[in-house]
Short mmCIF file of C-alpha atoms in Angstrom, two decimals:
data_model
loop_
_atom_site.label_atom_id
_atom_site.label_comp_id
_atom_site.label_asym_id
_atom_site.label_seq_id
_atom_site.Cartn_x
_atom_site.Cartn_y
_atom_site.Cartn_z
CA VAL A 1 25.69 -22.02 -179.93
CA PHE A 2 27.94 -24.05 -182.18
CA THR A 3 29.97 -20.99 -183.26
CA SER A 4 30.41 -19.71 -179.77
CA ASN A 5 31.55 -23.13 -178.60
CA LYS A 6 34.02 -23.35 -181.44
CA ASN A 7 35.42 -19.95 -180.56
CA GLU A 8 35.65 -20.96 -176.97
CA SER A 9 37.53 -24.13 -177.83
CA LEU A 10 39.93 -22.17 -180.05
CA ALA A 11 40.55 -19.85 -177.17
CA ASN A 12 41.27 -22.84 -174.97
CA VAL A 13 43.81 -24.20 -177.44
CA LYS A 14 45.51 -20.83 -177.55
CA SER A 15 45.72 -20.54 -173.84
CA LYS A 16 47.05 -24.15 -173.58
CA SER A 17 49.76 -23.48 -176.12
CA ALA A 18 50.65 -20.37 -174.15
CA ILE A 19 51.09 -22.54 -171.05
CA THR A 20 53.30 -25.06 -172.83
CA GLU A 21 55.65 -22.32 -173.91
CA GLN A 22 56.49 -21.70 -170.27
CA PRO A 23 59.55 -23.59 -168.97
CA VAL A 24 58.55 -26.92 -167.46
CA PRO A 25 60.37 -27.23 -164.14
CA TRP A 26 60.74 -31.03 -164.14
CA THR A 27 62.64 -31.00 -167.45
CA LEU A 28 65.65 -29.60 -165.57
CA ASP A 29 65.99 -32.87 -163.66
CA LEU A 30 66.70 -34.78 -166.86
CA GLY A 31 69.72 -33.14 -168.39
CA SER A 32 68.59 -29.51 -168.27
CA PRO A 33 67.69 -29.15 -171.98
CA LEU A 34 66.54 -25.57 -171.48
CA SER A 35 70.00 -24.52 -170.37
CA LEU A 36 71.33 -25.80 -173.71
CA GLY A 37 68.94 -23.62 -175.66
CA ILE A 38 66.75 -26.51 -176.71
CA THR A 39 63.11 -25.77 -177.44
CA ASN A 40 60.32 -27.16 -175.32
CA SER A 41 59.14 -29.64 -177.96
CA GLN A 42 62.69 -30.94 -178.34
CA SER A 43 63.08 -31.28 -174.58
CA ILE A 44 59.82 -33.19 -174.36
CA ASN A 45 61.08 -35.50 -177.11
CA MET A 46 64.29 -36.06 -175.15
CA ILE A 47 62.40 -36.78 -171.95
CA CYS A 48 60.04 -39.14 -173.75
CA GLY A 49 62.98 -40.86 -175.40
CA LYS A 50 64.71 -41.42 -172.06
CA PHE A 51 61.46 -42.51 -170.50
CA PHE A 52 60.71 -45.05 -173.23
CA ARG A 53 64.30 -46.35 -173.17
CA GLN A 54 63.86 -46.97 -169.42
CA ILE A 55 60.54 -48.72 -170.07
CA GLU A 56 62.18 -50.87 -172.78
CA ARG A 57 64.99 -51.80 -170.39
CA ILE A 58 62.52 -52.77 -167.64
CA ALA A 59 60.49 -54.82 -170.15
CA TRP A 60 63.67 -56.55 -171.30
CA LEU A 61 64.65 -57.39 -167.70
CA ILE A 62 61.14 -58.71 -167.03
CA SER A 63 61.29 -60.86 -170.18
CA ILE A 64 64.61 -62.38 -169.02
CA GLU A 65 63.15 -63.14 -165.59
CA ARG A 66 60.06 -64.65 -167.20
CA ALA A 67 62.23 -66.80 -169.49
CA VAL A 68 64.15 -68.18 -166.49
CA VAL A 69 60.97 -68.88 -164.49
CA GLY A 70 59.21 -70.21 -167.59
CA ASN A 71 62.09 -72.57 -168.28
CA LYS A 72 61.87 -73.96 -164.74
CA ARG A 73 58.07 -74.28 -164.87
CA GLY A 74 58.34 -75.77 -168.37
CA PHE A 75 60.41 -78.67 -167.10
CA GLU A 76 58.27 -79.11 -163.99
CA GLU A 77 55.17 -79.32 -166.16
CA LEU A 78 56.86 -81.83 -168.47
CA LEU A 79 57.89 -83.99 -165.49
CA GLU A 80 54.45 -83.76 -163.92
CA GLU A 81 52.74 -84.74 -167.18
CA THR A 82 55.20 -87.64 -167.63
CA ILE A 83 54.67 -88.91 -164.06
CA MET A 84 50.89 -88.87 -164.49
CA SER A 85 50.77 -90.46 -167.94
CA SER A 86 53.31 -93.17 -167.04
CA ILE A 87 51.43 -94.26 -163.91
CA ARG A 88 48.09 -94.02 -165.75
CA ASP A 89 49.31 -96.21 -168.63
CA LEU A 90 50.91 -98.72 -166.27
CA LEU A 91 48.28 -99.14 -163.54
CA GLY A 92 45.18 -97.30 -164.79
CA GLU A 93 43.49 -93.97 -164.02
CA SER A 94 42.11 -94.95 -160.59
CA SER A 95 45.46 -96.22 -159.28
CA MET A 96 47.16 -93.09 -160.58
CA ARG A 97 44.66 -90.88 -158.73
CA ALA A 98 45.01 -92.95 -155.55
CA ILE A 99 48.81 -92.69 -155.66
CA LEU A 100 48.74 -88.92 -156.25
CA TYR A 101 46.23 -88.51 -153.42
CA HIS A 102 48.48 -90.32 -150.95
CA LEU A 103 51.62 -88.51 -152.08
CA SER A 104 49.82 -85.21 -151.36
CA LEU A 105 52.41 -83.13 -153.19
CA GLU A 106 51.28 -79.70 -154.28
CA ARG A 107 53.44 -79.84 -157.40
CA LEU A 108 54.56 -83.25 -158.58
CA GLY A 109 57.41 -82.02 -160.73
CA SER A 110 59.00 -79.49 -158.40
CA ASP A 111 60.62 -81.83 -155.87
CA PRO A 112 61.84 -85.18 -157.26
CA GLU A 113 63.44 -86.10 -153.90
CA ALA A 114 60.11 -85.75 -152.07
CA PHE A 115 58.31 -87.68 -154.82
CA ASP A 116 60.86 -90.50 -154.60
CA LYS A 117 60.71 -90.66 -150.79
CA LYS A 118 56.92 -90.63 -150.56
CA LEU A 119 56.40 -93.15 -153.38
CA ARG A 120 58.83 -95.58 -151.71
CA GLU A 121 57.08 -95.16 -148.37
CA LEU A 122 53.74 -95.89 -150.04
CA LEU A 123 54.56 -98.77 -152.40
CA ASN A 124 57.93 -100.17 -151.28
CA ALA A 125 59.59 -102.29 -154.00
CA PRO A 126 57.27 -101.52 -156.95
CA ALA A 127 58.15 -97.82 -156.53
CA THR A 128 61.51 -98.34 -158.27
CA ILE A 129 59.86 -100.02 -161.26
CA ILE A 130 57.34 -97.16 -161.57
CA GLU A 131 60.09 -94.55 -161.29
CA GLU A 132 62.14 -96.30 -163.96
CA ILE A 133 59.14 -96.25 -166.30
CA ILE A 134 58.76 -92.50 -165.62
CA ILE A 135 62.44 -91.85 -166.36
CA LYS A 136 62.32 -93.90 -169.59
CA ASP A 137 59.29 -91.86 -170.71
CA LEU A 138 60.88 -88.56 -169.69
CA PHE A 139 64.11 -89.35 -171.57
CA LYS A 140 62.09 -90.45 -174.62
CA ARG A 141 60.18 -87.15 -174.60
CA LEU A 142 63.46 -85.26 -174.48
CA ASP A 143 64.94 -87.49 -177.18
CA LEU A 144 67.61 -88.69 -174.75
CA LEU A 145 69.13 -92.16 -174.58
CA TYR A 146 68.40 -93.93 -171.30
CA SER A 147 71.29 -96.19 -170.37
CA PRO A 148 71.05 -97.28 -166.72
CA LYS A 149 74.30 -97.51 -164.79
CA GLY A 150 74.63 -98.67 -161.19
CA ALA A 151 71.85 -98.42 -158.65
CA PHE A 152 68.74 -96.62 -159.87
CA ASP A 153 68.54 -93.07 -158.51
CA PHE A 154 65.35 -91.21 -159.54
CA PRO A 155 66.38 -87.66 -158.47
CA ARG A 156 69.75 -88.01 -160.22
CA TYR A 157 68.11 -88.93 -163.55
CA VAL A 158 65.54 -86.13 -163.16
CA ASN A 159 68.31 -83.59 -162.52
CA ALA A 160 70.23 -84.82 -165.58
CA ALA A 161 67.07 -84.42 -167.69
CA LYS A 162 66.49 -80.96 -166.21
CA GLU A 163 70.01 -79.85 -167.12
CA PHE A 164 69.56 -81.15 -170.65
CA TYR A 165 66.18 -79.38 -170.93
CA ALA A 166 67.73 -76.11 -169.74
CA SER A 167 70.59 -76.38 -172.26
CA THR A 168 68.20 -76.98 -175.18
CA GLU A 169 66.03 -74.04 -174.08
CA LYS A 170 69.10 -71.76 -174.04
CA LYS A 171 69.96 -72.85 -177.59
CA THR A 172 66.46 -72.09 -178.85
CA VAL A 173 66.48 -68.64 -177.15
CA VAL B 1 46.96 -123.54 -159.10
CA THR B 2 43.79 -122.60 -161.00
CA GLU B 3 43.21 -119.39 -162.88
CA GLY B 4 40.75 -118.31 -160.20
CA ASP B 5 43.35 -118.82 -157.45
CA ARG B 6 45.86 -116.77 -159.35
CA LEU B 7 43.42 -113.89 -159.77
CA HIS B 8 42.39 -113.89 -156.14
CA GLN B 9 45.87 -113.64 -154.71
CA PRO B 10 46.30 -110.81 -152.15
CA THR B 11 46.48 -107.47 -153.97
CA ASP B 12 49.81 -106.43 -152.47
CA ASN B 13 51.19 -109.64 -153.99
CA LEU B 14 49.39 -108.85 -157.23
CA LEU B 15 51.00 -105.39 -157.43
CA GLU B 16 54.42 -106.76 -156.51
CA ASN B 17 53.91 -109.62 -158.95
CA LEU B 18 52.96 -107.36 -161.84
CA LEU B 19 55.82 -104.98 -161.09
CA SER B 20 58.43 -107.53 -160.06
CA SER B 21 60.70 -106.64 -162.98
CA GLY B 22 61.29 -103.81 -165.41
CA THR B 23 60.53 -106.09 -168.37
CA LYS B 24 57.14 -107.00 -166.93
CA ALA B 25 56.35 -103.30 -166.49
CA ASP B 26 57.47 -102.65 -170.09
CA LEU B 27 55.19 -105.44 -171.30
CA LEU B 28 52.22 -104.09 -169.34
CA LEU B 29 52.83 -100.61 -170.67
CA LEU B 30 53.10 -101.90 -174.26
CA PHE B 31 49.78 -103.78 -174.03
CA HIS B 32 48.00 -100.95 -172.22
CA ARG B 33 49.13 -98.47 -174.86
CA ASN B 34 48.24 -100.90 -177.67
CA PRO B 35 45.25 -102.86 -176.34
CA GLY B 36 44.63 -104.55 -179.70
CA LEU B 37 48.17 -105.88 -180.05
CA ILE B 38 48.50 -109.57 -180.98
CA ASP B 39 52.03 -110.86 -181.57
CA THR B 40 54.49 -113.65 -180.89
CA ALA B 41 56.96 -113.41 -178.01
CA GLU B 42 59.70 -112.74 -180.55
CA GLY B 43 57.69 -109.89 -182.15
CA ILE B 44 56.80 -108.36 -178.79
CA ALA B 45 60.44 -108.50 -177.70
CA ARG B 46 61.43 -106.69 -180.89
CA ARG B 47 58.91 -103.94 -180.13
CA LEU B 48 60.64 -103.49 -176.76
CA GLY B 49 64.08 -103.47 -178.36
CA LYS B 50 64.96 -106.80 -176.76
CA LYS B 51 65.57 -110.37 -177.83
CA GLY B 52 62.87 -113.06 -177.49
CA LYS B 53 64.72 -114.93 -174.75
CA ALA B 54 64.96 -111.78 -172.62
CA ILE B 55 61.19 -111.54 -172.16
CA GLU B 56 60.33 -115.26 -172.11
CA THR B 57 60.00 -115.63 -168.34
CA ASP B 58 58.15 -112.35 -167.81
CA ILE B 59 55.65 -112.85 -170.61
CA SER B 60 54.91 -116.37 -169.37
CA GLN B 61 54.30 -115.04 -165.86
CA LEU B 62 51.89 -112.41 -167.18
CA ALA B 63 50.07 -115.16 -169.08
CA ASN B 64 49.99 -117.26 -165.88
CA SER B 65 48.44 -114.29 -164.04
CA SER B 66 45.76 -114.23 -166.81
CA ILE B 67 46.64 -110.62 -167.70
CA LEU B 68 47.75 -111.93 -171.10
CA LYS B 69 46.09 -114.66 -173.12
CA THR B 70 47.71 -116.95 -175.64
CA LYS B 71 46.48 -118.82 -178.69
CA LYS B 72 47.97 -120.72 -181.59
CA VAL B 73 47.92 -118.96 -184.92
CA GLY B 74 49.44 -120.85 -187.86
CA GLY B 75 51.70 -122.93 -185.67
CA SER B 76 52.97 -119.93 -183.64
CA GLU B 77 51.90 -118.96 -180.17
CA VAL B 78 50.66 -115.36 -179.99
CA TYR B 79 50.00 -113.18 -176.94
CA PHE B 80 47.29 -110.59 -176.46
CA LEU B 81 45.81 -108.59 -173.58
CA ASN B 82 43.02 -110.18 -171.59
CA GLN B 83 41.13 -106.90 -171.27
CA GLU B 84 38.52 -108.18 -168.84
CA LYS B 85 41.03 -109.61 -166.36
CA ASP B 86 43.35 -106.66 -166.80
CA LYS B 87 40.55 -104.26 -165.86
CA GLU B 88 39.73 -106.43 -162.86
CA ALA B 89 43.37 -106.42 -161.75
CA GLN B 90 43.58 -102.62 -162.19
CA GLY B 91 40.46 -102.21 -160.04
CA ASP B 92 41.92 -104.43 -157.30
CA ILE B 93 45.21 -102.52 -157.36
CA ALA B 94 43.39 -99.16 -157.20
CA ASP B 95 41.37 -100.34 -154.17
CA TYR B 96 44.52 -101.63 -152.53
CA ILE B 97 46.39 -98.34 -153.05
CA THR B 98 43.38 -96.30 -151.90
CA ASN B 99 43.34 -98.17 -148.58
CA LEU B 100 47.12 -98.25 -148.32
CA GLY B 101 47.67 -94.67 -147.11
CA GLY B 102 45.59 -95.19 -143.98
CA LYS B 103 47.30 -98.49 -143.18
CA ARG B 104 50.79 -97.07 -143.64
CA ARG B 105 50.00 -93.99 -141.53
CA SER B 106 48.48 -95.95 -138.63
#
């Protein structure tokens, strides 16, 4: 049984190789290697080469897109973490949770204008003090010097920090 | 005004009192992050990158609210966190904020 199977499999290999020696129609779409007198194995190599170069290019484009999105999410996560830890350290865990519940923002770090507006509506005057603590912490984490000038503007400071974060990320890439 | 009166002030006043200035918030943050800290006003100011005079009023007010305690050590007055009262104040503020959303919406 073993011998007959072996013979059968050898026959299969032979017949397969016979098939591969036939011109493959779809190779003509990619530069017509057969017309140039190139052998089938060479044409397959060419096709594979082109195919893998395309795959590499797509992967490279995806990695760029991911880097841009990751950069944005990276800052949002940093801001979110800073907001939470600043409020927690200042007023305690329960107050922090109560504030976040009332703000009902899906992502704390994605919209500083909405955060500012809602916090002011909720707490009035103390909101500015809390926001200033957040900005001081955020700047400290980014190794930036916080030097307040004029009226305090939370979104403006967040945007400045975001720009700085983006520039440092570019340098590291 | 007794210590008890000061602690039982309305919570919105308590929150506004505790966060009435940036320096007061900095002091609270410093003591919350270092609950075992005991230092003079001058030393605490240095830790905040300020001069002693700059925090004098705010640190006294926090002591008056019983959030900080003072005692004499070797002729100098030192400040430290009154952990029990601070916890109590944090609980009151949390309750106040929890009920705040409903009040503001209605």
